[in-house]
PDB file of C-alpha atoms and ligand atoms in Angstrom:
ATOM      1  CA  UNK Q  25      -1.455  -4.408 -58.613  1.00 96.00           C
ATOM      2  CA  UNK Q  26      -1.627  -6.555 -55.492  1.00 98.00           C
ATOM      3  CA  UNK Q  27       1.218  -8.961 -54.810  1.00 98.00           C
ATOM      4  CA  UNK Q  28       1.682 -11.706 -52.245  1.00 98.00           C
ATOM      5  CA  UNK Q  29       4.301 -14.204 -51.152  1.00 97.00           C
ATOM      6  CA  UNK Q  30       4.088 -16.131 -54.453  1.00 98.00           C
ATOM      7  CA  UNK Q  31       5.890 -13.388 -56.372  1.00 98.00           C
ATOM      8  CA  UNK Q  32       8.953 -13.945 -54.170  1.00 98.00           C
ATOM      9  CA  UNK Q  33       8.745 -17.757 -54.308  1.00 97.00           C
ATOM     10  CA  UNK Q  34      10.980 -17.915 -57.381  1.00 98.00           C
ATOM     11  CA  UNK Q  35      13.563 -15.877 -55.470  1.00 98.00           C
ATOM     12  CA  UNK Q  36      13.693 -18.697 -52.923  1.00 97.00           C
ATOM     13  CA  UNK Q  37      11.633 -17.112 -50.152  1.00 96.00           C
ATOM     14  CA  UNK Q  38       9.116 -19.533 -48.593  1.00 94.00           C
ATOM     15  CA  UNK Q  39       5.433 -18.662 -48.964  1.00 95.00           C
ATOM     16  CA  UNK Q  40       3.036 -19.056 -46.015  1.00 93.00           C
ATOM     17  CA  UNK Q  41       0.501 -21.573 -47.248  1.00 90.00           C
ATOM     18  CA  UNK Q  42       2.245 -23.410 -50.093  1.00 81.00           C
ATOM     19  CA  UNK Q  43       3.702 -26.938 -49.953  1.00 79.00           C
ATOM     20  CA  UNK Q  44       6.828 -25.755 -48.114  1.00 78.00           C
ATOM     21  CA  UNK Q  45       4.954 -22.789 -46.635  1.00 82.00           C
ATOM     22  CA  UNK Q  46       5.839 -21.310 -43.255  1.00 82.00           C
ATOM     23  CA  UNK Q  47       2.423 -22.096 -41.768  1.00 78.00           C
ATOM     24  CA  UNK Q  48       2.911 -25.791 -42.609  1.00 77.00           C
ATOM     25  CA  UNK Q  49       5.867 -25.891 -40.205  1.00 78.00           C
ATOM     26  CA  UNK Q  50       5.092 -23.146 -37.704  1.00 77.00           C
ATOM     27  CA  UNK Q  51       1.868 -22.208 -35.949  1.00 81.00           C
ATOM     28  CA  UNK Q  52       0.823 -18.682 -36.863  1.00 79.00           C
ATOM     29  CA  UNK Q  53      -0.650 -18.000 -33.440  1.00 76.00           C
ATOM     30  CA  UNK Q  54       2.669 -18.892 -31.749  1.00 82.00           C
ATOM     31  CA  UNK Q  55       4.720 -16.553 -33.906  1.00 89.00           C
ATOM     32  CA  UNK Q  56       2.627 -13.957 -35.714  1.00 92.00           C
ATOM     33  CA  UNK Q  57       0.369 -12.480 -33.033  1.00 94.00           C
ATOM     34  CA  UNK Q  58       0.901  -9.794 -30.418  1.00 95.00           C
ATOM     35  CA  UNK Q  59       0.066 -12.228 -27.617  1.00 94.00           C
ATOM     36  CA  UNK Q  60       2.779 -14.618 -28.858  1.00 94.00           C
ATOM     37  CA  UNK Q  61       5.255 -11.726 -28.809  1.00 96.00           C
ATOM     38  CA  UNK Q  62       4.277 -10.614 -25.310  1.00 95.00           C
ATOM     39  CA  UNK Q  63       4.533 -14.197 -24.064  1.00 94.00           C
ATOM     40  CA  UNK Q  64       7.905 -14.958 -25.651  1.00 94.00           C
ATOM     41  CA  UNK Q  65       9.609 -12.039 -27.468  1.00 96.00           C
ATOM     42  CA  UNK Q  66      12.853 -14.012 -27.759  1.00 95.00           C
ATOM     43  CA  UNK Q  67      11.190 -16.883 -29.646  1.00 93.00           C
ATOM     44  CA  UNK Q  68       9.357 -14.533 -32.006  1.00 95.00           C
ATOM     45  CA  UNK Q  69      12.515 -12.490 -32.683  1.00 96.00           C
ATOM     46  CA  UNK Q  70      14.530 -15.669 -33.297  1.00 94.00           C
ATOM     47  CA  UNK Q  71      12.011 -16.645 -35.976  1.00 94.00           C
ATOM     48  CA  UNK Q  72      12.197 -13.204 -37.592  1.00 96.00           C
ATOM     49  CA  UNK Q  73      16.005 -13.229 -37.360  1.00 96.00           C
ATOM     50  CA  UNK Q  74      16.010 -16.570 -39.193  1.00 94.00           C
ATOM     51  CA  UNK Q  75      13.714 -15.196 -41.885  1.00 95.00           C
ATOM     52  CA  UNK Q  76      15.810 -12.010 -42.214  1.00 97.00           C
ATOM     53  CA  UNK Q  77      18.808 -14.277 -42.782  1.00 97.00           C
ATOM     54  CA  UNK Q  78      17.021 -16.056 -45.639  1.00 96.00           C
ATOM     55  CA  UNK Q  79      15.659 -12.885 -47.248  1.00 97.00           C
ATOM     56  CA  UNK Q  80      19.022 -11.112 -46.993  1.00 97.00           C
ATOM     57  CA  UNK Q  81      20.627 -13.607 -49.377  1.00 97.00           C
ATOM     58  CA  UNK Q  82      17.854 -13.468 -51.987  1.00 98.00           C
ATOM     59  CA  UNK Q  83      17.558 -11.386 -55.105  1.00 98.00           C
ATOM     60  CA  UNK Q  84      14.505 -10.124 -56.998  1.00 98.00           C
ATOM     61  CA  UNK Q  85      13.336 -12.397 -59.832  1.00 98.00           C
ATOM     62  CA  UNK Q  86      12.070 -11.449 -63.323  1.00 98.00           C
ATOM     63  CA  UNK Q  87       8.543 -10.954 -61.891  1.00 98.00           C
ATOM     64  CA  UNK Q  88       9.725  -8.213 -59.516  1.00 98.00           C
ATOM     65  CA  UNK Q  89      11.803  -6.707 -62.317  1.00 98.00           C
ATOM     66  CA  UNK Q  90       8.872  -6.464 -64.732  1.00 98.00           C
ATOM     67  CA  UNK Q  91       6.747  -4.681 -62.110  1.00 98.00           C
ATOM     68  CA  UNK Q  92       9.604  -2.252 -61.413  1.00 98.00           C
ATOM     69  CA  UNK Q  93       9.710  -1.509 -65.148  1.00 98.00           C
ATOM     70  CA  UNK Q  94       5.937  -0.955 -65.304  1.00 98.00           C
ATOM     71  CA  UNK Q  95       6.282   1.986 -62.920  1.00 97.00           C
ATOM     72  CA  UNK Q  96       7.753   3.894 -65.856  1.00 95.00           C
ATOM     73  CA  UNK Q  97       5.721   2.192 -68.587  1.00 96.00           C
ATOM     74  CA  UNK Q  98       2.215   2.863 -67.261  1.00 95.00           C
ATOM     75  CA  UNK Q  99       1.456   6.474 -66.321  1.00 89.00           C
ATOM     76  CA  UNK Q 100      -0.583   5.672 -63.192  1.00 93.00           C
ATOM     77  CA  UNK Q 101       0.935   2.443 -61.992  1.00 97.00           C
ATOM     78  CA  UNK Q 102       0.411   1.510 -58.327  1.00 98.00           C
ATOM     79  CA  UNK Q 103       1.962  -1.440 -56.519  1.00 98.00           C
ATOM     80  CA  UNK Q 104       0.407  -2.696 -53.288  1.00 98.00           C
ATOM     81  CA  UNK Q 105       2.149  -5.613 -51.619  1.00 98.00           C
ATOM     82  CA  UNK Q 106       1.423  -7.866 -48.684  1.00 98.00           C
ATOM     83  CA  UNK Q 107       5.085  -8.853 -48.654  1.00 98.00           C
ATOM     84  CA  UNK Q 108       7.479  -7.660 -46.003  1.00 98.00           C
ATOM     85  CA  UNK Q 109      10.651  -8.788 -47.791  1.00 98.00           C
ATOM     86  CA  UNK Q 110      11.533  -5.517 -49.560  1.00 98.00           C
ATOM     87  CA  UNK Q 111      12.289  -7.318 -52.857  1.00 98.00           C
ATOM     88  CA  UNK Q 112      10.090  -4.993 -54.929  1.00 98.00           C
ATOM     89  CA  UNK Q 113      12.224  -2.066 -53.767  1.00 98.00           C
ATOM     90  CA  UNK Q 114      15.410  -4.081 -54.368  1.00 98.00           C
ATOM     91  CA  UNK Q 115      14.208  -4.647 -57.958  1.00 98.00           C
ATOM     92  CA  UNK Q 116      13.854  -0.882 -58.414  1.00 98.00           C
ATOM     93  CA  UNK Q 117      10.205  -0.156 -57.581  1.00 98.00           C
ATOM     94  CA  UNK Q 118      10.144   3.276 -55.948  1.00 97.00           C
ATOM     95  CA  UNK Q 119       6.509   3.539 -55.018  1.00 95.00           C
ATOM     96  CA  UNK Q 120       5.468   0.483 -53.023  1.00 98.00           C
ATOM     97  CA  UNK Q 121       2.537   0.445 -50.622  1.00 98.00           C
ATOM     98  CA  UNK Q 122       3.359  -2.130 -47.948  1.00 98.00           C
ATOM     99  CA  UNK Q 123       0.173  -3.413 -46.321  1.00 98.00           C
ATOM    100  CA  UNK Q 124       1.808  -5.717 -43.763  1.00 98.00           C
ATOM    101  CA  UNK Q 125       4.965  -3.759 -42.943  1.00 98.00           C
ATOM    102  CA  UNK Q 126       8.614  -4.494 -43.612  1.00 98.00           C
ATOM    103  CA  UNK Q 127      10.927  -7.037 -42.026  1.00 98.00           C
ATOM    104  CA  UNK Q 128      13.864  -4.575 -42.105  1.00 98.00           C
ATOM    105  CA  UNK Q 129      12.019  -2.161 -39.801  1.00 98.00           C
ATOM    106  CA  UNK Q 130      11.307  -2.381 -36.080  1.00 97.00           C
ATOM    107  CA  UNK Q 131       9.043  -0.415 -33.756  1.00 98.00           C
ATOM    108  CA  UNK Q 132       9.462   0.553 -30.104  1.00 98.00           C
ATOM    109  CA  UNK Q 133       6.513  -0.904 -28.206  1.00 97.00           C
ATOM    110  CA  UNK Q 134       6.426   2.150 -25.885  1.00 97.00           C
ATOM    111  CA  UNK Q 135       7.295   5.159 -28.054  1.00 97.00           C
ATOM    112  CA  UNK Q 136       6.016   3.576 -31.342  1.00 97.00           C
ATOM    113  CA  UNK Q 137       9.037   5.004 -33.163  1.00 98.00           C
ATOM    114  CA  UNK Q 138      10.015   3.089 -36.301  1.00 97.00           C
ATOM    115  CA  UNK Q 139      13.635   2.464 -37.206  1.00 96.00           C
ATOM    116  CA  UNK Q 140      15.431   0.564 -39.962  1.00 95.00           C
ATOM    117  CA  UNK Q 141      17.980  -2.056 -39.078  1.00 93.00           C
ATOM    118  CA  UNK Q 142      19.695  -4.287 -41.634  1.00 92.00           C
ATOM    119  CA  UNK Q 143      22.209  -6.263 -39.559  1.00 91.00           C
ATOM    120  CA  UNK Q 144      21.921 -10.034 -39.986  1.00 95.00           C
ATOM    121  CA  UNK Q 145      21.989 -11.729 -37.560  1.00 96.00           C
ATOM    122  CA  UNK Q 146      20.623  -9.312 -34.976  1.00 96.00           C
ATOM    123  CA  UNK Q 147      23.182  -8.291 -32.351  1.00 94.00           C
ATOM    124  CA  UNK Q 148      20.671  -8.596 -29.502  1.00 95.00           C
ATOM    125  CA  UNK Q 149      17.635 -10.886 -29.278  1.00 96.00           C
ATOM    126  CA  UNK Q 150      15.170  -9.522 -28.373  1.00 97.00           C
ATOM    127  CA  UNK Q 151      16.411  -6.041 -29.350  1.00 97.00           C
ATOM    128  CA  UNK Q 152      15.675  -2.980 -27.185  1.00 97.00           C
ATOM    129  CA  UNK Q 153      14.992   0.639 -28.071  1.00 97.00           C
ATOM    130  CA  UNK Q 154      18.249   2.640 -27.928  1.00 95.00           C
ATOM    131  CA  UNK Q 155      16.257   5.692 -26.713  1.00 96.00           C
ATOM    132  CA  UNK Q 156      14.057   4.341 -23.913  1.00 97.00           C
ATOM    133  CA  UNK Q 157      15.180   0.740 -23.378  1.00 97.00           C
ATOM    134  CA  UNK Q 158      11.727  -0.763 -24.090  1.00 98.00           C
ATOM    135  CA  UNK Q 159      11.357  -3.819 -26.325  1.00 98.00           C
ATOM    136  CA  UNK Q 160      11.475  -3.374 -30.081  1.00 98.00           C
ATOM    137  CA  UNK Q 161       9.054  -5.454 -32.165  1.00 98.00           C
ATOM    138  CA  UNK Q 162       9.131  -6.270 -35.884  1.00 98.00           C
ATOM    139  CA  UNK Q 163       7.312  -3.531 -37.836  1.00 98.00           C
ATOM    140  CA  UNK Q 164       4.899  -6.000 -39.400  1.00 98.00           C
ATOM    141  CA  UNK Q 165       1.153  -6.594 -39.086  1.00 98.00           C
ATOM    142  CA  UNK Q 166       0.268  -9.689 -37.107  1.00 97.00           C
ATOM    143  CA  UNK Q 167      -3.069 -11.524 -37.065  1.00 95.00           C
ATOM    144  CA  UNK Q 168      -5.709  -9.621 -35.114  1.00 96.00           C
ATOM    145  CA  UNK Q 169      -3.883  -6.317 -35.563  1.00 97.00           C
ATOM    146  CA  UNK Q 170      -5.315  -3.490 -37.602  1.00 97.00           C
ATOM    147  CA  UNK Q 171      -3.519  -2.365 -40.713  1.00 98.00           C
ATOM    148  CA  UNK Q 172      -2.295   1.242 -40.786  1.00 97.00           C
ATOM    149  CA  UNK Q 173      -5.439   3.283 -41.497  1.00 98.00           C
ATOM    150  CA  UNK Q 174      -3.815   5.684 -43.969  1.00 98.00           C
ATOM    151  CA  UNK Q 175      -2.190   2.854 -45.950  1.00 98.00           C
ATOM    152  CA  UNK Q 176      -5.427   0.866 -46.038  1.00 98.00           C
ATOM    153  CA  UNK Q 177      -7.507   3.851 -47.122  1.00 98.00           C
ATOM    154  CA  UNK Q 178      -5.004   4.677 -49.874  1.00 98.00           C
ATOM    155  CA  UNK Q 179      -5.016   1.029 -51.022  1.00 98.00           C
ATOM    156  CA  UNK Q 180      -8.812   0.899 -51.316  1.00 98.00           C
ATOM    157  CA  UNK Q 181      -8.812   4.259 -53.094  1.00 98.00           C
ATOM    158  CA  UNK Q 182      -6.198   3.049 -55.622  1.00 98.00           C
ATOM    159  CA  UNK Q 183      -8.047  -0.235 -56.129  1.00 98.00           C
ATOM    160  CA  UNK Q 184     -11.494   1.229 -56.581  1.00 98.00           C
ATOM    161  CA  UNK Q 185     -10.295   3.800 -59.128  1.00 98.00           C
ATOM    162  CA  UNK Q 186      -7.974   1.685 -61.291  1.00 97.00           C
ATOM    163  CA  UNK Q 187      -8.696   0.428 -64.828  1.00 97.00           C
ATOM    164  CA  UNK Q 188      -6.854  -2.891 -64.474  1.00 98.00           C
ATOM    165  CA  UNK Q 189      -6.121  -4.829 -61.296  1.00 98.00           C
ATOM    166  CA  UNK Q 190      -3.674  -7.727 -61.022  1.00 98.00           C
ATOM    167  CA  UNK Q 191      -3.564 -10.136 -58.081  1.00 98.00           C
ATOM    168  CA  UNK Q 192      -0.217 -11.924 -58.254  1.00 98.00           C
ATOM    169  CA  UNK Q 193       0.973 -14.742 -56.013  1.00 98.00           C
ATOM    170  CA  UNK Q 194      -1.536 -14.405 -53.214  1.00 98.00           C
ATOM    171  CA  UNK Q 195      -3.759 -17.122 -51.781  1.00 97.00           C
ATOM    172  CA  UNK Q 196      -6.280 -14.312 -51.106  1.00 98.00           C
ATOM    173  CA  UNK Q 197      -7.392 -15.701 -47.774  1.00 97.00           C
ATOM    174  CA  UNK Q 198      -6.105 -12.909 -45.546  1.00 97.00           C
ATOM    175  CA  UNK Q 199      -8.325  -9.910 -45.041  1.00 97.00           C
ATOM    176  CA  UNK Q 200      -8.557  -7.022 -45.665  1.00 98.00           C
ATOM    177  CA  UNK Q 201      -5.900  -7.401 -48.415  1.00 98.00           C
ATOM    178  CA  UNK Q 202      -7.932 -10.023 -50.295  1.00 98.00           C
ATOM    179  CA  UNK Q 203     -10.806  -7.559 -50.683  1.00 98.00           C
ATOM    180  CA  UNK Q 204      -8.763  -5.069 -52.711  1.00 98.00           C
ATOM    181  CA  UNK Q 205      -9.088  -6.893 -56.069  1.00 98.00           C
ATOM    182  CA  UNK Q 206     -12.813  -7.301 -55.435  1.00 98.00           C
ATOM    183  CA  UNK Q 207     -13.220  -3.589 -54.817  1.00 98.00           C
ATOM    184  CA  UNK Q 208     -11.479  -2.983 -58.144  1.00 98.00           C
ATOM    185  CA  UNK Q 209     -13.650  -5.505 -59.998  1.00 98.00           C
ATOM    186  CA  UNK Q 210     -16.829  -4.141 -58.409  1.00 97.00           C
ATOM    187  CA  UNK Q 211     -15.873  -0.635 -59.558  1.00 98.00           C
ATOM    188  CA  UNK Q 212     -15.539  -1.892 -63.150  1.00 98.00           C
ATOM    189  CA  UNK Q 213     -11.803  -2.608 -63.491  1.00 98.00           C
ATOM    190  CA  UNK Q 214     -10.551  -5.580 -65.480  1.00 98.00           C
ATOM    191  CA  UNK Q 215      -9.227  -8.073 -62.980  1.00 98.00           C
ATOM    192  CA  UNK Q 216      -6.353 -10.433 -63.846  1.00 98.00           C
ATOM    193  CA  UNK Q 217      -4.997 -13.139 -61.579  1.00 98.00           C
ATOM    194  CA  UNK Q 218      -1.563 -14.788 -61.878  1.00 98.00           C
ATOM    195  CA  UNK Q 219      -1.173 -17.867 -59.697  1.00 98.00           C
ATOM    196  CA  UNK Q 220      -0.339 -21.524 -60.360  1.00 97.00           C
ATOM    197  CA  UNK Q 221      -3.319 -22.456 -58.150  1.00 97.00           C
ATOM    198  CA  UNK Q 222      -6.909 -21.240 -58.023  1.00 97.00           C
ATOM    199  CA  UNK Q 223      -7.899 -18.937 -55.150  1.00 98.00           C
ATOM    200  CA  UNK Q 224     -11.163 -17.547 -53.734  1.00 98.00           C
ATOM    201  CA  UNK Q 225     -10.701 -14.640 -56.175  1.00 97.00           C
ATOM    202  CA  UNK Q 226     -10.466 -16.790 -59.302  1.00 98.00           C
ATOM    203  CA  UNK Q 227     -14.173 -16.812 -60.108  1.00 97.00           C
ATOM    204  CA  UNK Q 228     -14.181 -12.973 -60.125  1.00 97.00           C
ATOM    205  CA  UNK Q 229     -11.235 -12.686 -62.522  1.00 98.00           C
ATOM    206  CA  UNK Q 230     -11.617 -11.635 -66.155  1.00 98.00           C
ATOM    207  CA  UNK Q 231      -8.412 -13.547 -66.928  1.00 97.00           C
ATOM    208  CA  UNK Q 232      -6.734 -16.190 -64.789  1.00 97.00           C
ATOM    209  CA  UNK Q 233      -3.206 -17.213 -65.686  1.00 98.00           C
ATOM    210  CA  UNK Q 234      -2.254 -20.544 -64.073  1.00 98.00           C
ATOM    211  CA  UNK Q 235       1.435 -19.728 -64.139  1.00 98.00           C
ATOM    212  CA  UNK Q 236       4.447 -18.678 -62.141  1.00 98.00           C
ATOM    213  CA  UNK Q 237       4.738 -14.907 -62.069  1.00 98.00           C
ATOM    214  CA  UNK Q 238       8.495 -14.952 -62.779  1.00 98.00           C
ATOM    215  CA  UNK Q 239       7.774 -16.792 -66.024  1.00 98.00           C
ATOM    216  CA  UNK Q 240       4.512 -15.172 -67.111  1.00 98.00           C
ATOM    217  CA  UNK Q 241       5.201 -11.504 -66.352  1.00 98.00           C
ATOM    218  CA  UNK Q 242       8.207 -11.224 -68.728  1.00 98.00           C
ATOM    219  CA  UNK Q 243       6.052 -12.703 -71.545  1.00 98.00           C
ATOM    220  CA  UNK Q 244       3.225 -10.296 -70.795  1.00 98.00           C
ATOM    221  CA  UNK Q 245       5.675  -7.415 -70.606  1.00 98.00           C
ATOM    222  CA  UNK Q 246       7.256  -8.272 -73.973  1.00 98.00           C
ATOM    223  CA  UNK Q 247       3.813  -8.468 -75.616  1.00 97.00           C
ATOM    224  CA  UNK Q 248       2.634  -5.165 -74.114  1.00 96.00           C
ATOM    225  CA  UNK Q 249       5.813  -3.404 -75.220  1.00 96.00           C
ATOM    226  CA  UNK Q 250       5.542  -4.918 -78.726  1.00 96.00           C
ATOM    227  CA  UNK Q 251       1.955  -3.644 -79.064  1.00 95.00           C
ATOM    228  CA  UNK Q 252       2.922  -0.236 -77.756  1.00 93.00           C
ATOM    229  CA  UNK Q 253       5.702   0.003 -80.385  1.00 91.00           C
ATOM    230  CA  UNK Q 254       3.244  -1.105 -83.074  1.00 92.00           C
ATOM    231  CA  UNK Q 255       0.855   1.680 -82.088  1.00 87.00           C
ATOM    232  CA  UNK Q 256       3.627   4.262 -82.417  1.00 85.00           C
ATOM    233  CA  UNK Q 257       4.454   3.167 -85.996  1.00 80.00           C
TER     234      UNK Q 257
HETATM  235  C1  BJW X 324       2.806 -18.297 -56.771  1.00 70.17           C
HETATM  236  C2  BJW X 324       4.055 -18.808 -57.083  1.00 70.17           C
HETATM  237  C3  BJW X 324       4.702 -18.250 -58.203  1.00 70.17           C
HETATM  238  C4  BJW X 324       3.361 -19.819 -55.312  1.00 70.17           C
HETATM  239  N1  BJW X 324       4.098 -17.287 -58.901  1.00 70.17           N
HETATM  240  N2  BJW X 324       2.233 -17.348 -57.487  1.00 70.17           N
HETATM  241  C5  BJW X 324     -12.083 -14.923 -39.350  1.00 70.17           C
HETATM  242  C6  BJW X 324     -11.594 -15.446 -38.157  1.00 70.17           C
HETATM  243  C7  BJW X 324     -10.471 -14.888 -37.514  1.00 70.17           C
HETATM  244  C8  BJW X 324      -9.831 -13.814 -38.055  1.00 70.17           C
HETATM  245  C9  BJW X 324     -10.308 -13.316 -39.235  1.00 70.17           C
HETATM  246  C10 BJW X 324     -11.423 -13.844 -39.868  1.00 70.17           C
HETATM  247  N3  BJW X 324     -11.652 -13.139 -41.000  1.00 70.17           N
HETATM  248  C11 BJW X 324     -10.709 -12.213 -41.093  1.00 70.17           C
HETATM  249  C12 BJW X 324      -9.909 -12.299 -40.013  1.00 70.17           C
HETATM  250  C13 BJW X 324      -8.766 -11.465 -39.724  1.00 70.17           C
HETATM  251  C14 BJW X 324      -7.457 -11.940 -40.257  1.00 70.17           C
HETATM  252  C15 BJW X 324      -7.603 -12.891 -41.439  1.00 70.17           C
HETATM  253  O1  BJW X 324      -7.750 -12.512 -42.576  1.00 70.17           O
HETATM  254  N4  BJW X 324      -7.532 -14.186 -41.173  1.00 70.17           N
HETATM  255  C16 BJW X 324      -7.741 -15.206 -42.208  1.00 70.17           C
HETATM  256  C17 BJW X 324      -6.498 -16.079 -42.322  1.00 70.17           C
HETATM  257  C18 BJW X 324      -8.980 -15.970 -41.835  1.00 70.17           C
HETATM  258  N5  BJW X 324      -6.810 -10.716 -40.675  1.00 70.17           N
HETATM  259  C19 BJW X 324      -6.168  -9.986 -39.804  1.00 70.17           C
HETATM  260  O2  BJW X 324      -6.031 -10.315 -38.637  1.00 70.17           O
HETATM  261  C20 BJW X 324      -5.640  -8.679 -40.330  1.00 70.17           C
HETATM  262  N6  BJW X 324      -6.101  -7.625 -39.499  1.00 70.17           N
HETATM  263  C21 BJW X 324      -7.383  -7.301 -39.430  1.00 70.17           C
HETATM  264  O3  BJW X 324      -8.215  -7.826 -40.142  1.00 70.17           O
HETATM  265  O4  BJW X 324      -7.667  -6.349 -38.498  1.00 70.17           O
HETATM  266  C22 BJW X 324      -9.040  -6.165 -38.120  1.00 70.17           C
HETATM  267  C23 BJW X 324      -9.462  -7.355 -37.263  1.00 70.17           C
HETATM  268  C24 BJW X 324      -8.864  -7.527 -36.049  1.00 70.17           C
HETATM  269  C25 BJW X 324      -9.245  -8.620 -35.261  1.00 70.17           C
HETATM  270  C26 BJW X 324     -10.179  -9.569 -35.716  1.00 70.17           C
HETATM  271  C27 BJW X 324     -10.761  -9.380 -36.971  1.00 70.17           C
HETATM  272  C28 BJW X 324     -10.401  -8.263 -37.736  1.00 70.17           C
HETATM  273  C29 BJW X 324      -4.125  -8.679 -40.291  1.00 70.17           C
HETATM  274  C30 BJW X 324      -3.546  -9.702 -41.226  1.00 70.17           C
HETATM  275  C31 BJW X 324      -2.031  -9.719 -41.065  1.00 70.17           C
HETATM  276  C32 BJW X 324      -1.392 -10.808 -41.885  1.00 70.17           C
HETATM  277  N7  BJW X 324      -0.056 -10.966 -41.461  1.00 70.17           N
HETATM  278  C33 BJW X 324       0.804 -11.906 -42.175  1.00 70.17           C
HETATM  279  C34 BJW X 324       2.187 -11.941 -41.471  1.00 70.17           C
HETATM  280  C35 BJW X 324       2.969 -10.672 -41.777  1.00 70.17           C
HETATM  281  C36 BJW X 324       4.268 -10.646 -41.066  1.00 70.17           C
HETATM  282  C37 BJW X 324       5.184 -11.793 -41.411  1.00 70.17           C
HETATM  283  O5  BJW X 324       5.435 -12.101 -42.580  1.00 70.17           O
HETATM  284  O6  BJW X 324       5.682 -12.382 -40.482  1.00 70.17           O
HETATM  285  O7  BJW X 324       0.948 -11.485 -43.532  1.00 70.17           O
HETATM  286  S1  BJW X 324       0.115 -13.547 -42.311  1.00 70.17           S
HETATM  287  C38 BJW X 324       0.696 -13.842 -43.942  1.00 70.17           C
HETATM  288  O8  BJW X 324      -0.443 -13.971 -44.839  1.00 70.17           O
HETATM  289  C39 BJW X 324       1.447 -12.561 -44.355  1.00 70.17           C
HETATM  290  C40 BJW X 324       1.005 -12.405 -45.782  1.00 70.17           C
HETATM  291  O9  BJW X 324       1.190 -11.086 -46.218  1.00 70.17           O
HETATM  292  C41 BJW X 324      -0.435 -12.834 -45.741  1.00 70.17           C
HETATM  293  C42 BJW X 324      -0.994 -13.243 -47.064  1.00 70.17           C
HETATM  294  O10 BJW X 324      -0.310 -14.367 -47.562  1.00 70.17           O
HETATM  295  P1  BJW X 324      -0.029 -14.483 -49.123  1.00 70.17           P
HETATM  296  O11 BJW X 324       0.891 -13.412 -49.547  1.00 70.17           O
HETATM  297  O12 BJW X 324      -1.301 -14.605 -49.851  1.00 70.17           O
HETATM  298  O13 BJW X 324       0.837 -15.852 -49.184  1.00 70.17           O
HETATM  299  P2  BJW X 324       0.312 -17.360 -49.223  1.00 70.17           P
HETATM  300  O14 BJW X 324       1.442 -18.223 -48.826  1.00 70.17           O
HETATM  301  O15 BJW X 324      -0.942 -17.520 -48.491  1.00 70.17           O
HETATM  302  O16 BJW X 324      -0.015 -17.601 -50.769  1.00 70.17           O
HETATM  303  C43 BJW X 324       0.998 -17.653 -51.746  1.00 70.17           C
HETATM  304  C44 BJW X 324       0.339 -17.836 -53.099  1.00 70.17           C
HETATM  305  O17 BJW X 324       1.345 -17.762 -54.092  1.00 70.17           O
HETATM  306  C45 BJW X 324      -0.364 -19.200 -53.260  1.00 70.17           C
HETATM  307  O18 BJW X 324      -1.676 -18.977 -53.745  1.00 70.17           O
HETATM  308  C46 BJW X 324       0.486 -19.909 -54.313  1.00 70.17           C
HETATM  309  O19 BJW X 324      -0.292 -20.735 -55.183  1.00 70.17           O
HETATM  310  C47 BJW X 324       1.080 -18.754 -55.058  1.00 70.17           C
HETATM  311  N8  BJW X 324       2.387 -19.024 -55.706  1.00 70.17           N
HETATM  312  N9  BJW X 324       4.380 -19.815 -56.204  1.00 70.17           N
HETATM  313  C48 BJW X 324       2.874 -16.900 -58.545  1.00 70.17           C
HETATM  314  N10 BJW X 324       5.947 -18.711 -58.594  1.00 70.17           N
END
């Protein structure tokens, strides 16, 4: 299971590339790169503080809730997300692999220590490490930065050994995340896409649902549970 910003759209969190997407209003290279941060940490932190404020008020939607339920329904369920909003965990998912980090965590740029901080708004912008006084940065993966090697390796391992792969609410243009469903399909998994719009992955999908995940996933869930009950009878 790979999710992207679209699964949180129905919770009211802006996507990146949709009609009201963040990259339509803001330039990625001015806000989501290390060089942007080094040049103007205050500006970058103000943007993240604003986004934290939005995310803080939002709740998981039925799409997140179904996936949280599937953790107990399918014996070997794995959830990999590109999202940094923490809504899967808020919905009750315990085992979430976060490819691009988490907006509620920050990292000291000197010591590399990671801490969690939930205050909204931030008390200090830009914030500093309480231990060494160096700048803290959001614990997220910006363009041009490598993903955590262990997380990436685990994600490719899970993808290339699964029976069924879903890609939900991702435009599938950002690498290496977009390659995960392909690695699953190449290894023989059934590949299902849920997205109102086609993506570069669509032509590889066994099934493509042109739908909102918060609407489709509960229907799929009800049908799967009905069939499972039928089998038991
Ligand atoms: C719904 C819905 C509903 C709406 N229900 N669906 C060529 C040139 C230059 C660079 C590259 C290149 N090729 C590859 C690269 C590298 C680059 C990359 O991929 N760039 C491409 C954009 C071209 N990748 C990287 O830099 C990565 N690192 C890396 O590769 O390291 C090695 C390397 C280093 C240097 C050079 C080359 C290689 C790191 C990528 C980090 C991405 N970071 C961000 C920001 C995270 C922090 C933050 O949030 O601030 O991650 S960018 C942003 O995009 C965010 C997302 O996780 C990610 C993916 O977006 P996502 O989730 O797909 O959202 P959207 O908005 O794009 O799509 C939403 C979808 O939902 C749409 O399809 C809607 O239709 C759908 N939808 N409503 C279901 N209700």
